[in-house]
Amino acid sequence: MTDAHAPLDIRRLTYADLPQLIAIERRAFPRPWSMAMFVLELSKQGGVCLAALRGEEMLGYLVCSRYDTVWHIMNIAVDPDHRRVGIATELLAELFRRVDGAGARFTLEVRESNLPAITLYERYGFRAAGRRRRYYQDNGEDAVVMWRTQSTLVGRVDDVPNASPA
Ligand code: COA
């Protein structure tokens, strides 16, 4: 049971967090990542993996990897019982605090039907700049490719590689 009065703590994700994380992952996604996929992400040098906790209870997490000069948000999820209270917002804010040097660029793929996530990302400066046809194998859904760059923050996509209408 969460102590609703405990402050939200955002800290680095560790291997010891994975059992709690997997429980959220399985409730959050139709095709959840396996434990091995999270272990692989945590083992990579230079990524940013964050956990949001109240007391001992994990409420959400974010996994972001760096490929060359671009940060890829690989996974973000919040426990269904704790949504719409700003937890994903806090995770993104901490990510940007940690890596938002001049010129930092972020990208991600999101199911085109995932309006909660698309709304969240747009609110924090991401813009759709491409599409991957039938990217999700479970239902053949397209992925929308979103970027957050200096340009997307002012509503343009001119510094996004290979930008095309989404
Ligand atoms: N519908 C519409 N807008 C939504 C929304 C929803 N269900 N959820 C979030 N948003 C937008 C709103 O603008 C919201 O601000 P508001 O509450 O003041 O209106 C803003 O995002 C911030 O929301 P926040 O409370 O920080 O988000 P959250 O902690 O509820 O987490 C997700 C958002 C997407 C991470 C969460 O819904 C989730 O875990 N979904 C399942 C996993 C998933 O799809 N991850 C993304 C994969 S690409």
Short mmCIF file of C-alpha atoms and ligand atoms in Angstrom, two decimals:
data_model
loop_
_atom_site.label_atom_id
_atom_site.label_comp_id
_atom_site.label_asym_id
_atom_site.label_seq_id
_atom_site.Cartn_x
_atom_site.Cartn_y
_atom_site.Cartn_z
CA MET A 1 0.00 0.00 0.00
CA THR A 2 1.39 3.41 -0.95
CA ASP A 3 1.70 6.16 1.67
CA ALA A 4 -0.06 8.87 -0.33
CA HIS A 5 1.72 11.52 1.74
CA ALA A 6 5.22 10.24 1.08
CA PRO A 7 7.08 12.47 -1.38
CA LEU A 8 7.62 11.19 -4.89
CA ASP A 9 11.23 10.14 -5.27
CA ILE A 10 12.80 9.91 -8.72
CA ARG A 11 16.06 7.99 -8.68
CA ARG A 12 18.20 5.73 -10.82
CA LEU A 13 16.62 2.36 -11.66
CA THR A 14 18.51 -0.67 -10.33
CA TYR A 15 18.36 -4.42 -10.93
CA ALA A 16 16.68 -4.79 -7.51
CA ASP A 17 13.73 -2.76 -8.84
CA LEU A 18 12.98 -5.18 -11.67
CA PRO A 19 10.39 -7.43 -9.94
CA GLN A 20 8.19 -4.40 -9.11
CA LEU A 21 8.84 -2.91 -12.53
CA ILE A 22 7.79 -6.09 -14.35
CA ALA A 23 4.48 -6.11 -12.46
CA ILE A 24 3.73 -2.61 -13.79
CA GLU A 25 5.01 -3.45 -17.28
CA ARG A 26 2.60 -6.38 -17.53
CA ARG A 27 -0.35 -4.20 -16.61
CA ALA A 28 0.73 -1.35 -18.89
CA PHE A 29 1.40 -3.00 -22.26
CA PRO A 30 -0.30 -5.59 -24.50
CA ARG A 31 3.18 -6.89 -25.41
CA PRO A 32 5.27 -6.36 -22.28
CA TRP A 33 9.06 -6.42 -22.33
CA SER A 34 10.69 -9.45 -20.72
CA MET A 35 12.92 -9.21 -17.67
CA ALA A 36 15.90 -9.91 -19.97
CA MET A 37 15.14 -6.83 -22.07
CA PHE A 38 15.28 -4.59 -18.99
CA VAL A 39 18.47 -6.28 -17.78
CA LEU A 40 20.04 -5.53 -21.17
CA GLU A 41 19.00 -1.87 -21.07
CA LEU A 42 20.30 -1.47 -17.51
CA SER A 43 23.63 -2.99 -18.51
CA LYS A 44 24.25 -0.42 -21.26
CA GLN A 45 26.73 2.34 -20.55
CA GLY A 46 25.52 5.90 -20.84
CA GLY A 47 21.77 5.37 -20.69
CA VAL A 48 19.38 6.98 -18.23
CA CYS A 49 17.00 4.60 -16.47
CA LEU A 50 14.78 6.10 -13.77
CA ALA A 51 12.32 4.84 -11.17
CA ALA A 52 9.52 6.83 -9.52
CA LEU A 53 8.74 5.68 -5.98
CA ARG A 54 6.68 6.64 -2.97
CA GLY A 55 8.38 5.04 -0.04
CA GLU A 56 9.29 1.54 -1.17
CA GLU A 57 6.57 1.25 -3.81
CA MET A 58 7.46 1.77 -7.43
CA LEU A 59 4.83 3.75 -9.33
CA GLY A 60 6.55 4.23 -12.67
CA TYR A 61 9.77 4.06 -14.65
CA LEU A 62 11.53 5.34 -17.72
CA VAL A 63 14.25 3.73 -19.85
CA CYS A 64 16.29 5.91 -22.20
CA SER A 65 19.32 4.84 -24.24
CA ARG A 66 21.81 6.96 -26.09
CA TYR A 67 22.69 6.07 -29.68
CA ASP A 68 25.48 8.33 -30.89
CA THR A 69 24.10 11.84 -30.30
CA VAL A 70 20.42 10.91 -30.02
CA TRP A 71 18.54 9.83 -26.89
CA HIS A 72 15.90 7.16 -27.47
CA ILE A 73 13.09 6.83 -24.98
CA MET A 74 12.67 3.06 -25.07
CA ASN A 75 10.03 2.64 -22.39
CA ILE A 76 7.96 4.69 -19.98
CA ALA A 77 5.05 3.43 -17.90
CA VAL A 78 3.08 4.35 -14.81
CA ASP A 79 1.08 1.97 -12.60
CA PRO A 80 -2.56 2.16 -13.80
CA ASP A 81 -3.73 3.02 -10.26
CA HIS A 82 -1.49 6.11 -10.16
CA ARG A 83 -1.99 7.79 -13.52
CA ARG A 84 -2.87 11.44 -14.23
CA VAL A 85 -1.11 12.72 -11.13
CA GLY A 86 2.08 13.80 -12.89
CA ILE A 87 4.36 10.80 -12.43
CA ALA A 88 5.34 10.48 -16.12
CA THR A 89 5.82 14.24 -16.14
CA GLU A 90 8.28 13.97 -13.22
CA LEU A 91 10.17 11.15 -14.93
CA LEU A 92 10.51 13.15 -18.16
CA ALA A 93 11.49 16.29 -16.25
CA GLU A 94 14.28 14.38 -14.48
CA LEU A 95 15.46 12.91 -17.81
CA PHE A 96 15.63 16.39 -19.35
CA ARG A 97 17.44 17.73 -16.25
CA ARG A 98 20.05 15.02 -16.61
CA VAL A 99 20.71 15.24 -20.36
CA ASP A 100 19.21 18.47 -21.68
CA GLY A 101 22.52 20.05 -22.72
CA ALA A 102 22.38 22.42 -25.69
CA GLY A 103 21.45 20.40 -28.72
CA ALA A 104 20.27 17.23 -26.91
CA ARG A 105 17.81 15.42 -29.17
CA PHE A 106 15.28 12.82 -28.10
CA THR A 107 13.23 10.39 -30.18
CA LEU A 108 10.74 7.58 -29.61
CA GLU A 109 8.16 5.39 -31.31
CA VAL A 110 4.57 5.23 -30.11
CA ARG A 111 1.49 3.31 -31.28
CA GLU A 112 -0.66 5.64 -33.33
CA SER A 113 -3.67 4.67 -31.16
CA ASN A 114 -1.87 5.58 -27.91
CA LEU A 115 -3.40 9.02 -27.41
CA PRO A 116 -2.49 9.29 -23.70
CA ALA A 117 1.20 8.89 -24.53
CA ILE A 118 1.08 11.08 -27.67
CA THR A 119 -0.65 13.84 -25.68
CA LEU A 120 1.97 13.53 -22.93
CA TYR A 121 4.87 13.75 -25.38
CA GLU A 122 3.39 16.68 -27.31
CA ARG A 123 2.90 18.53 -24.05
CA TYR A 124 6.63 18.21 -23.35
CA GLY A 125 7.91 19.38 -26.73
CA PHE A 126 7.85 16.26 -28.90
CA ARG A 127 6.43 16.46 -32.41
CA ALA A 128 5.45 13.68 -34.83
CA ALA A 129 7.99 13.59 -37.64
CA GLY A 130 7.50 10.24 -39.35
CA ARG A 131 5.75 6.92 -39.31
CA ARG A 132 6.88 3.28 -39.38
CA ARG A 133 4.27 1.23 -41.22
CA ARG A 134 3.02 -1.92 -39.45
CA TYR A 135 5.77 -1.57 -36.83
CA TYR A 136 3.88 -3.49 -34.10
CA GLN A 137 3.71 -7.18 -34.96
CA ASP A 138 0.84 -8.06 -32.61
CA ASN A 139 -1.76 -6.04 -34.51
CA GLY A 140 0.08 -4.53 -37.47
CA GLU A 141 -0.33 -1.02 -36.08
CA ASP A 142 1.83 1.85 -37.33
CA ALA A 143 4.32 3.60 -35.07
CA VAL A 144 4.43 7.37 -34.99
CA VAL A 145 8.03 8.57 -34.72
CA MET A 146 8.33 11.59 -32.46
CA TRP A 147 11.28 13.92 -31.81
CA ARG A 148 12.13 16.57 -29.25
CA THR A 149 14.78 18.97 -30.55
CA GLN A 150 15.54 22.68 -30.46
CA SER A 151 13.18 23.09 -33.43
CA THR A 152 10.29 20.96 -32.15
CA LEU A 153 10.28 23.09 -29.00
CA VAL A 154 9.20 26.01 -31.23
CA GLY A 155 6.86 23.91 -33.39
CA ARG A 156 9.14 23.09 -36.34
CA VAL A 157 10.87 19.88 -37.49
CA ASP A 158 13.66 21.32 -39.68
CA ASP A 159 16.47 19.86 -37.52
CA VAL A 160 14.90 16.37 -37.39
CA PRO A 161 16.69 13.77 -39.55
CA ASN A 162 14.49 12.52 -42.44
CA ALA A 163 11.39 14.28 -41.12
CA SER A 164 8.25 13.42 -43.05
CA PRO A 165 4.55 13.96 -42.44
CA ALA A 166 3.27 11.54 -39.79
N1 COA B 1 -5.50 11.09 -21.89
C1 COA B 1 -5.15 12.30 -22.36
N2 COA B 1 -4.00 12.95 -22.00
C2 COA B 1 -3.19 12.32 -21.14
C3 COA B 1 -3.50 11.04 -20.60
C4 COA B 1 -4.73 10.42 -21.01
N3 COA B 1 -5.10 9.21 -20.54
N4 COA B 1 -2.50 10.66 -19.77
C5 COA B 1 -1.61 11.67 -19.77
N5 COA B 1 -2.02 12.66 -20.60
C6 COA B 1 -1.33 13.93 -20.90
C7 COA B 1 -2.11 15.08 -20.26
O1 COA B 1 -1.80 16.26 -20.99
C8 COA B 1 -1.50 15.13 -18.87
O2 COA B 1 -1.70 16.35 -18.21
P1 COA B 1 -3.06 16.60 -17.35
O3 COA B 1 -3.24 15.40 -16.45
O4 COA B 1 -2.78 17.88 -16.62
O5 COA B 1 -4.17 16.70 -18.37
C9 COA B 1 -0.05 14.96 -19.21
O6 COA B 1 -0.04 13.96 -20.27
C10 COA B 1 0.82 14.50 -18.05
O7 COA B 1 0.26 13.30 -17.50
P2 COA B 1 0.98 12.48 -16.34
O8 COA B 1 0.05 12.41 -15.17
O9 COA B 1 2.35 12.98 -16.10
O10 COA B 1 1.06 11.04 -17.04
P3 COA B 1 0.93 9.61 -16.31
O11 COA B 1 1.79 9.58 -15.10
O12 COA B 1 -0.50 9.25 -16.15
O13 COA B 1 1.60 8.63 -17.41
C11 COA B 1 1.59 7.32 -19.45
C12 COA B 1 1.27 8.70 -18.78
C13 COA B 1 1.37 7.44 -20.96
C14 COA B 1 3.07 6.96 -19.18
C15 COA B 1 0.63 6.26 -18.80
O14 COA B 1 -0.68 6.48 -19.29
C16 COA B 1 1.01 4.82 -19.10
O15 COA B 1 1.80 4.21 -18.37
N6 COA B 1 0.48 4.25 -20.21
C17 COA B 1 0.75 2.84 -20.56
C18 COA B 1 2.17 2.67 -21.04
C19 COA B 1 2.44 3.49 -22.30
O16 COA B 1 1.63 3.55 -23.20
N7 COA B 1 3.65 4.10 -22.35
C20 COA B 1 4.08 4.88 -23.50
C21 COA B 1 4.68 3.98 -24.54
S1 COA B 1 5.23 4.89 -25.97
#
